[in-house]
Amino acid sequence: MKIFLSAGEPSGDLHAANLIHAIRERVPDAEFTGYGGPKMTEAGATLVYPLVNLAVMWFLSVFQNIATFLWLIVRADRCFRDDKPDAVVLVDYPGLNWWIARRARARGVPVFYFVPPQLWAWAGWRVEKVRKFVDLVLCSLPFEPAWYRERGVSHAVHVGHPYFDELCERDLDEAFTTAQEAHGRPLLAILPGSRTLELKRNLPILARAAAKLAKLRPDVRFAVACLHDKHRALAEEIIADALADAAVDGLPAPDLEIFSNRTPELIRVADVAWSVSGSVSLELMMEALPTVILYKVRPIDLWIARPFIKAKYITLVNLLADAELMPEYLTSRDVSDDLVRHAETWLGDPQARARTTAELAALRYTAARPGATSRAAEEILARLRGPAPEDAAYRGPHARAVSLESIEEADAGA
């Protein structure tokens, strides 16, 4: 069995790697290739291109890399033609993955979407692409299958979010957490995102907020959690510039340290957090850590995106709760005062902090369902082995043969 996977971000790389392990437990001789990152390589996949290194967002960034994306589409198509896999598994990363799905469909390769993009939040019209090019949607959130069914996509099942699997299996560095707890002072964790552009846009606001809170609460320590050493070096530069500007306004330098590869440990020991929006919010929920969510974009990007945003919240935790348990700011302005206000409340009012912690813990009890990766592996293998008799009514996009010419006609009209 040969499976081609495509994951374009660090979180997707990890989800794909764990899916490889889950499938290999069931099919030991399965072979894996595709686009991804170091986690997929460690899991035994043959990497055609390190797509994680190209993680980009927003329109201009995509345009600047258009030649590379076009080459990746052609390269994937050649893989499907010359060494046809039994399945293609896409992991989040909409945009490029839609094109990979098109080419797989043209070559008659079944397509599975694991951790599908949140179309219900901002791009509902793209459900047509799911109908045309995806055989089975492996949904992360419990309300997604119904959303797809209402729009004519019957081939969607809820398996859960794989992030909960990874959290359950994660080992923390106890020596590090013990050393941090020994300080005996409140700790605020700053999580500036896993993408370079996220750091550049969000970290200046987060650093300025730290300086403002330090003026009110000089006892508070701050820890910045970076994905890796390259981001740590960039964070040092950004924070130095932001604090220099803050000093001009009479703000003190906060007691702040920058770490790489320490995100789980810092979340465990922190009293409060400021975080960029992303799947890390699920980890923050698991630890019941009071958190403010920030996502800073350029005014033009926000103006373009606003008409397409259909979800009530941008944060997964708030979506699961259908309430704003984590105050969130999708914004183009400086909201450092808001970040400080929430943090000061949680640090200074034990009852307010206890209420937030209790709400997050209650949501964790109902929403944190482990086993998503195993369920996804079972669903993929079941479809590849053929529908069971009781499932004979299932008809995915590959229920009939389709010519390359008809696909190209469909592409032209999509």
Coordinates of C-alpha atoms in Angstrom, one line a residue:
M1 CA 0.0 0.0 0.0
K2 CA 1.3 3.4 -1.0
I3 CA 0.0 6.7 0.5
F4 CA 0.9 10.2 -0.5
L5 CA 0.5 12.8 2.2
S6 CA 0.6 16.6 2.0
A7 CA 1.1 18.7 5.1
G8 CA 2.2 22.3 4.9
E9 CA 2.6 23.5 8.6
P10 CA 4.4 22.2 11.7
S11 CA 1.1 21.0 13.3
G12 CA 0.0 19.3 10.1
D13 CA 3.4 17.6 9.9
L14 CA 2.9 16.2 13.3
H15 CA -0.6 15.0 12.6
A16 CA 0.6 13.4 9.4
A17 CA 3.4 11.6 11.2
N18 CA 1.1 10.2 13.8
L19 CA -1.3 9.0 11.1
I20 CA 1.7 7.2 9.5
H21 CA 2.3 5.4 12.7
A22 CA -1.4 4.5 13.1
I23 CA -1.6 3.1 9.6
R24 CA 1.6 1.2 10.0
E25 CA 0.3 -0.5 13.1
R26 CA -2.4 -1.9 10.9
V27 CA -0.5 -2.3 7.7
P28 CA 3.2 -2.7 8.5
D29 CA 4.4 -2.7 5.0
A30 CA 2.6 0.5 4.0
E31 CA 4.8 3.1 2.2
F32 CA 4.5 6.8 2.5
T33 CA 5.7 9.7 0.5
G34 CA 4.7 13.3 -0.1
Y35 CA 5.1 16.9 1.1
G36 CA 5.6 17.7 4.8
G37 CA 8.4 18.2 7.3
P38 CA 10.8 16.6 9.7
K39 CA 8.1 14.7 11.7
M40 CA 7.0 12.9 8.6
T41 CA 10.6 12.0 7.8
E42 CA 11.1 10.6 11.3
A43 CA 8.0 8.5 10.9
G44 CA 9.5 6.9 7.8
A45 CA 8.0 8.9 5.0
T46 CA 10.0 9.8 1.9
L47 CA 9.8 13.5 1.6
V48 CA 9.4 14.8 -2.0
Y49 CA 9.5 18.4 -0.8
P50 CA 9.8 20.1 2.7
L51 CA 6.6 22.0 2.4
V52 CA 6.6 22.9 6.1
N53 CA 9.5 25.3 5.3
L54 CA 7.2 27.2 2.9
A55 CA 4.4 27.7 5.4
V56 CA 2.8 31.0 4.3
M57 CA -0.4 32.9 4.7
W58 CA -2.4 35.7 3.1
F59 CA -2.5 36.6 -0.5
L60 CA 0.7 38.5 -1.0
S61 CA 2.8 35.7 0.5
V62 CA 1.2 33.1 -1.7
F63 CA 1.7 35.3 -4.8
Q64 CA 5.4 35.7 -4.0
N65 CA 5.8 31.9 -4.0
I66 CA 3.5 31.2 -6.9
A67 CA 6.3 29.6 -9.0
T68 CA 7.1 27.2 -6.3
F69 CA 3.5 26.2 -5.7
L70 CA 3.0 25.6 -9.5
W71 CA 6.0 23.4 -9.5
L72 CA 4.7 21.5 -6.5
I73 CA 1.4 20.9 -8.3
V74 CA 3.2 19.5 -11.3
R75 CA 5.5 17.4 -9.2
A76 CA 2.6 15.9 -7.3
D77 CA 0.8 15.1 -10.6
R78 CA 3.9 13.3 -11.9
C79 CA 4.0 11.2 -8.7
F80 CA 0.3 10.2 -9.2
R81 CA 1.1 9.4 -12.9
D82 CA 4.4 7.6 -12.6
D83 CA 4.2 5.9 -9.2
K84 CA 0.4 5.9 -8.5
P85 CA -0.4 5.8 -4.8
D86 CA -3.4 4.0 -3.4
A87 CA -4.5 7.1 -1.6
V88 CA -3.8 10.8 -1.1
V89 CA -4.2 12.2 2.4
L90 CA -4.3 16.0 2.8
V91 CA -3.7 17.6 6.1
D92 CA -5.2 21.2 6.5
Y93 CA -3.2 23.7 4.4
P94 CA -6.0 24.8 2.0
G95 CA -4.9 26.4 -1.2
L96 CA -2.2 24.1 -2.5
N97 CA -4.0 21.0 -1.2
W98 CA -7.0 21.8 -3.3
W99 CA -4.9 21.6 -6.4
I100 CA -3.2 18.4 -5.2
A101 CA -6.7 17.0 -4.7
R102 CA -7.7 18.0 -8.3
R103 CA -4.6 16.2 -9.8
A104 CA -5.2 13.1 -7.6
R105 CA -8.8 13.0 -8.8
A106 CA -7.7 13.3 -12.4
R107 CA -5.4 10.3 -11.9
G108 CA -8.1 8.2 -10.2
V109 CA -6.5 8.3 -6.8
P110 CA -8.9 8.4 -3.7
V111 CA -8.5 11.6 -1.6
F112 CA -9.0 11.9 2.1
Y113 CA -8.9 15.1 4.0
F114 CA -7.6 14.8 7.6
V115 CA -8.0 17.9 9.8
P116 CA -9.9 19.7 7.0
P117 CA -9.8 23.5 6.7
Q118 CA -12.5 25.4 8.5
L119 CA -14.6 26.2 5.5
W120 CA -17.6 26.9 7.7
A121 CA -15.7 29.8 9.3
W122 CA -14.5 31.7 6.2
A123 CA -14.8 29.9 2.9
G124 CA -18.1 28.1 2.7
W125 CA -18.2 28.4 -1.1
R126 CA -15.2 26.0 -1.3
V127 CA -17.5 23.1 -0.2
E128 CA -18.0 22.6 -3.9
K129 CA -14.3 21.5 -4.1
V130 CA -15.0 18.9 -1.4
R131 CA -17.9 17.5 -3.4
K132 CA -15.8 17.3 -6.5
F133 CA -12.4 16.2 -5.3
V134 CA -12.5 14.6 -1.9
D135 CA -13.7 11.0 -1.2
L136 CA -13.9 11.3 2.6
V137 CA -13.6 14.2 5.0
L138 CA -12.2 13.2 8.4
C139 CA -13.7 16.0 10.5
S140 CA -12.0 17.3 13.6
L141 CA -15.0 19.1 15.2
P142 CA -18.3 17.5 16.2
F143 CA -20.5 19.9 14.3
E144 CA -18.7 19.6 11.0
P145 CA -20.3 16.5 9.5
A146 CA -23.8 18.1 9.8
W147 CA -22.5 21.3 8.2
Y148 CA -21.2 19.3 5.2
R149 CA -24.3 17.2 4.9
E150 CA -26.5 20.3 4.8
R151 CA -24.4 21.3 1.7
G152 CA -24.6 18.1 -0.1
V153 CA -21.4 16.4 1.2
S154 CA -22.5 13.0 2.7
H155 CA -18.9 11.6 2.8
A156 CA -17.9 13.3 6.1
V157 CA -17.3 11.6 9.4
H158 CA -16.3 13.0 12.8
V159 CA -13.1 11.4 14.1
G160 CA -12.0 14.1 16.6
H161 CA -9.0 16.4 16.7
P162 CA -5.6 14.6 16.6
Y163 CA -4.2 17.3 18.8
F164 CA -5.8 15.6 21.8
D165 CA -3.9 12.3 21.0
E166 CA -0.6 14.2 20.9
L167 CA -1.3 15.9 24.2
C168 CA -2.1 12.7 26.0
E169 CA 1.2 11.1 24.8
R170 CA 3.4 14.1 25.4
D171 CA 6.2 13.9 28.0
L172 CA 7.3 17.1 29.7
D173 CA 10.7 18.0 31.0
E174 CA 10.1 17.8 34.7
A175 CA 13.4 19.3 35.6
F176 CA 12.5 22.4 33.5
T177 CA 9.0 22.8 35.0
T178 CA 10.4 22.3 38.5
A179 CA 13.0 25.0 37.9
Q180 CA 10.4 27.4 36.6
E181 CA 8.0 26.8 39.5
A182 CA 10.9 27.4 42.0
H183 CA 10.8 31.1 41.1
G184 CA 7.7 31.5 43.2
R185 CA 6.4 34.4 41.1
P186 CA 3.5 34.7 38.7
L187 CA 4.4 33.6 35.2
L188 CA 2.7 34.8 32.0
A189 CA 3.4 32.7 28.9
I190 CA 3.5 34.4 25.5
L191 CA 2.9 32.1 22.5
P192 CA 3.6 34.2 19.3
G193 CA 2.7 31.5 16.7
S194 CA 4.4 28.9 14.6
R195 CA 4.8 30.9 11.5
T196 CA 7.5 33.6 10.8
L197 CA 4.9 36.1 9.7
E198 CA 2.8 35.5 12.8
L199 CA 5.9 36.4 14.9
K200 CA 6.5 39.6 13.0
R201 CA 3.0 40.8 13.2
N202 CA 1.9 39.7 16.7
L203 CA 5.1 39.8 18.8
P204 CA 5.5 43.6 18.9
I205 CA 2.1 44.0 20.4
L206 CA 2.7 41.1 22.9
A207 CA 6.0 42.6 23.9
R208 CA 4.5 46.1 24.4
A209 CA 1.7 44.5 26.5
A210 CA 4.4 42.8 28.6
A211 CA 6.0 46.2 29.3
K212 CA 2.7 47.8 30.2
L213 CA 1.8 44.9 32.6
A214 CA 5.3 45.0 34.1
K215 CA 4.6 48.7 35.1
L216 CA 1.4 47.6 37.0
R217 CA 2.7 44.2 38.2
P218 CA 6.6 44.2 38.5
D219 CA 6.4 40.8 40.2
V220 CA 5.2 39.1 37.0
R221 CA 7.6 37.1 34.9
F222 CA 7.2 36.6 31.2
A223 CA 8.3 33.6 29.0
V224 CA 8.1 33.6 25.2
A225 CA 7.6 30.1 23.7
C226 CA 9.1 29.8 20.3
L227 CA 8.9 26.8 18.0
H228 CA 12.6 26.5 17.3
D229 CA 15.9 28.3 17.6
K230 CA 15.5 30.2 14.3
H231 CA 12.3 31.7 15.6
R232 CA 13.9 32.4 19.0
A233 CA 16.6 34.5 17.3
L234 CA 13.9 36.4 15.4
A235 CA 11.9 36.9 18.5
E236 CA 14.9 38.4 20.3
E237 CA 15.2 41.0 17.6
I238 CA 11.5 41.8 17.5
I239 CA 11.3 42.1 21.3
A240 CA 14.4 44.3 21.5
D241 CA 12.9 46.7 19.0
A242 CA 9.5 46.7 20.7
L243 CA 10.9 47.3 24.2
A244 CA 13.1 50.1 22.9
D245 CA 10.0 51.8 21.6
A246 CA 8.2 51.1 24.9
A247 CA 11.1 52.6 26.9
V248 CA 10.7 55.8 24.9
D249 CA 7.1 56.0 26.3
G250 CA 8.4 55.5 29.9
L251 CA 7.5 51.8 30.2
P252 CA 9.9 49.5 32.1
A253 CA 11.6 46.5 30.7
P254 CA 9.8 43.3 31.8
D255 CA 11.4 40.3 33.3
L256 CA 11.3 38.3 30.1
E257 CA 12.9 35.1 28.8
I258 CA 12.7 33.5 25.4
F259 CA 12.7 29.8 25.0
S260 CA 12.6 27.4 22.0
N261 CA 10.9 23.9 22.1
R262 CA 9.5 24.6 25.6
T263 CA 5.8 25.4 24.7
P264 CA 4.2 22.4 26.6
E265 CA 6.3 23.1 29.7
L266 CA 5.6 26.8 29.8
I267 CA 1.9 26.2 29.4
R268 CA 2.0 23.7 32.3
V269 CA 3.6 26.2 34.7
A270 CA 2.1 29.5 33.6
D271 CA -0.6 31.3 35.5
V272 CA -1.9 33.3 32.5
A273 CA -1.2 33.2 28.7
W274 CA -1.3 35.5 25.7
S275 CA -1.4 33.4 22.5
V276 CA -1.7 33.8 18.8
S277 CA -4.8 31.9 17.4
G278 CA -4.2 28.3 16.4
S279 CA -4.5 24.7 17.4
V280 CA -2.4 25.5 20.5
S281 CA -5.6 26.9 22.0
L282 CA -6.7 23.2 22.5
E283 CA -3.5 22.6 24.6
L284 CA -4.3 25.8 26.6
M285 CA -7.8 24.4 27.2
M286 CA -6.4 21.0 28.3
E287 CA -4.3 22.8 30.9
A288 CA -7.3 25.1 31.8
L289 CA -5.0 28.1 31.5
P290 CA -6.7 31.5 31.3
T291 CA -5.7 32.9 27.9
V292 CA -6.2 35.9 25.7
I293 CA -6.1 35.1 21.9
L294 CA -4.6 37.6 19.5
Y295 CA -4.4 37.5 15.7
K296 CA -2.9 40.7 14.2
V297 CA -3.3 41.2 10.4
R298 CA -2.8 44.2 8.1
P299 CA -5.8 46.5 7.7
I300 CA -6.1 45.5 4.0
D301 CA -6.1 41.8 4.8
L302 CA -8.8 42.3 7.5
W303 CA -10.9 44.4 5.1
I304 CA -10.6 41.6 2.5
A305 CA -11.3 38.8 4.9
R306 CA -14.2 40.3 6.9
P307 CA -16.9 39.6 4.3
F308 CA -15.9 35.9 4.2
I309 CA -15.7 35.3 7.9
K310 CA -18.9 33.4 8.9
A311 CA -17.9 31.9 12.2
K312 CA -18.9 33.5 15.5
Y313 CA -15.3 33.0 16.9
I314 CA -11.8 32.5 15.5
T315 CA -10.6 30.3 18.3
L316 CA -11.2 26.6 18.4
V317 CA -11.9 26.6 22.1
N318 CA -14.6 29.3 21.8
L319 CA -16.1 27.5 18.9
L320 CA -16.4 24.3 20.8
A321 CA -17.9 26.1 23.8
D322 CA -20.0 28.4 21.7
A323 CA -18.9 31.1 24.1
E324 CA -15.9 33.4 24.5
L325 CA -14.0 31.5 27.2
M326 CA -10.8 32.9 25.8
P327 CA -11.1 36.6 24.9
E328 CA -10.1 37.0 21.3
Y329 CA -8.9 39.8 19.0
L330 CA -8.8 39.4 15.3
T331 CA -7.5 42.9 14.6
S332 CA -5.3 45.3 12.7
R333 CA -4.7 47.6 15.7
D334 CA -2.7 47.6 18.9
V335 CA -4.7 45.9 21.5
S336 CA -2.0 45.7 24.2
D337 CA -4.2 47.5 26.7
D338 CA -6.9 44.8 26.3
L339 CA -4.3 42.1 26.8
V340 CA -3.1 43.8 30.0
R341 CA -6.6 44.3 31.3
H342 CA -7.5 40.6 31.1
A343 CA -4.2 39.4 32.5
E344 CA -4.4 41.9 35.4
T345 CA -7.9 40.6 36.2
W346 CA -6.8 37.0 36.3
L347 CA -3.6 37.7 38.2
G348 CA -5.3 40.0 40.7
D349 CA -8.7 38.4 41.3
P350 CA -8.5 34.7 42.4
Q351 CA -12.2 34.3 42.0
A352 CA -12.2 35.6 38.4
R353 CA -9.3 33.3 37.5
A354 CA -11.0 30.3 39.2
R355 CA -14.2 30.9 37.2
T356 CA -12.3 30.9 33.9
T357 CA -10.3 27.9 34.9
A358 CA -13.4 26.0 35.8
E359 CA -15.1 26.8 32.5
L360 CA -12.1 25.6 30.5
A361 CA -11.9 22.4 32.6
A362 CA -15.6 21.7 32.1
L363 CA -15.1 22.1 28.3
R364 CA -12.1 19.8 28.4
Y365 CA -14.2 17.1 30.0
T366 CA -16.7 17.2 27.2
A367 CA -14.6 18.0 24.2
A368 CA -11.2 16.4 24.6
R369 CA -11.9 13.1 22.9
P370 CA -8.7 11.1 22.3
G371 CA -8.2 8.5 19.6
A372 CA -8.8 10.7 16.5
T373 CA -5.7 9.5 14.7
S374 CA -6.6 5.8 15.2
R375 CA -10.2 6.4 14.0
A376 CA -8.9 8.3 10.9
A377 CA -6.5 5.4 10.1
E378 CA -9.4 2.9 10.4
E379 CA -11.7 5.0 8.2
I380 CA -9.0 5.4 5.5
L381 CA -8.2 1.7 5.4
A382 CA -11.8 0.7 5.4
R383 CA -12.5 2.8 2.4
L384 CA -9.4 1.5 0.6
R385 CA -10.4 -2.1 1.3
G386 CA -13.9 -1.4 -0.2
P387 CA -17.3 -0.6 1.4
A388 CA -18.8 -3.1 3.7
P389 CA -22.1 -4.6 2.6
E390 CA -24.1 -2.3 5.0
D391 CA -22.2 0.6 3.5
A392 CA -23.0 -0.2 -0.1
A393 CA -24.9 3.0 -0.5
Y394 CA -21.8 5.1 0.0
R395 CA -20.7 6.9 -3.2
G396 CA -17.7 9.1 -3.1
P397 CA -16.2 11.0 -6.0
H398 CA -14.4 7.8 -7.1
A399 CA -17.5 5.7 -7.5
R400 CA -17.1 5.9 -11.2
A401 CA -14.2 6.3 -13.6
V402 CA -13.5 9.8 -14.8
S403 CA -11.4 10.9 -17.7
L404 CA -8.6 13.5 -17.4
E405 CA -10.3 15.7 -19.9
S406 CA -13.5 15.8 -17.9
I407 CA -11.5 16.8 -14.8
E408 CA -9.7 19.6 -16.6
E409 CA -13.1 20.8 -17.8
A410 CA -14.4 20.8 -14.2
D411 CA -11.2 22.7 -13.1
A412 CA -11.8 25.3 -15.7
G413 CA -15.3 25.9 -14.4
A414 CA -14.4 25.8 -10.7

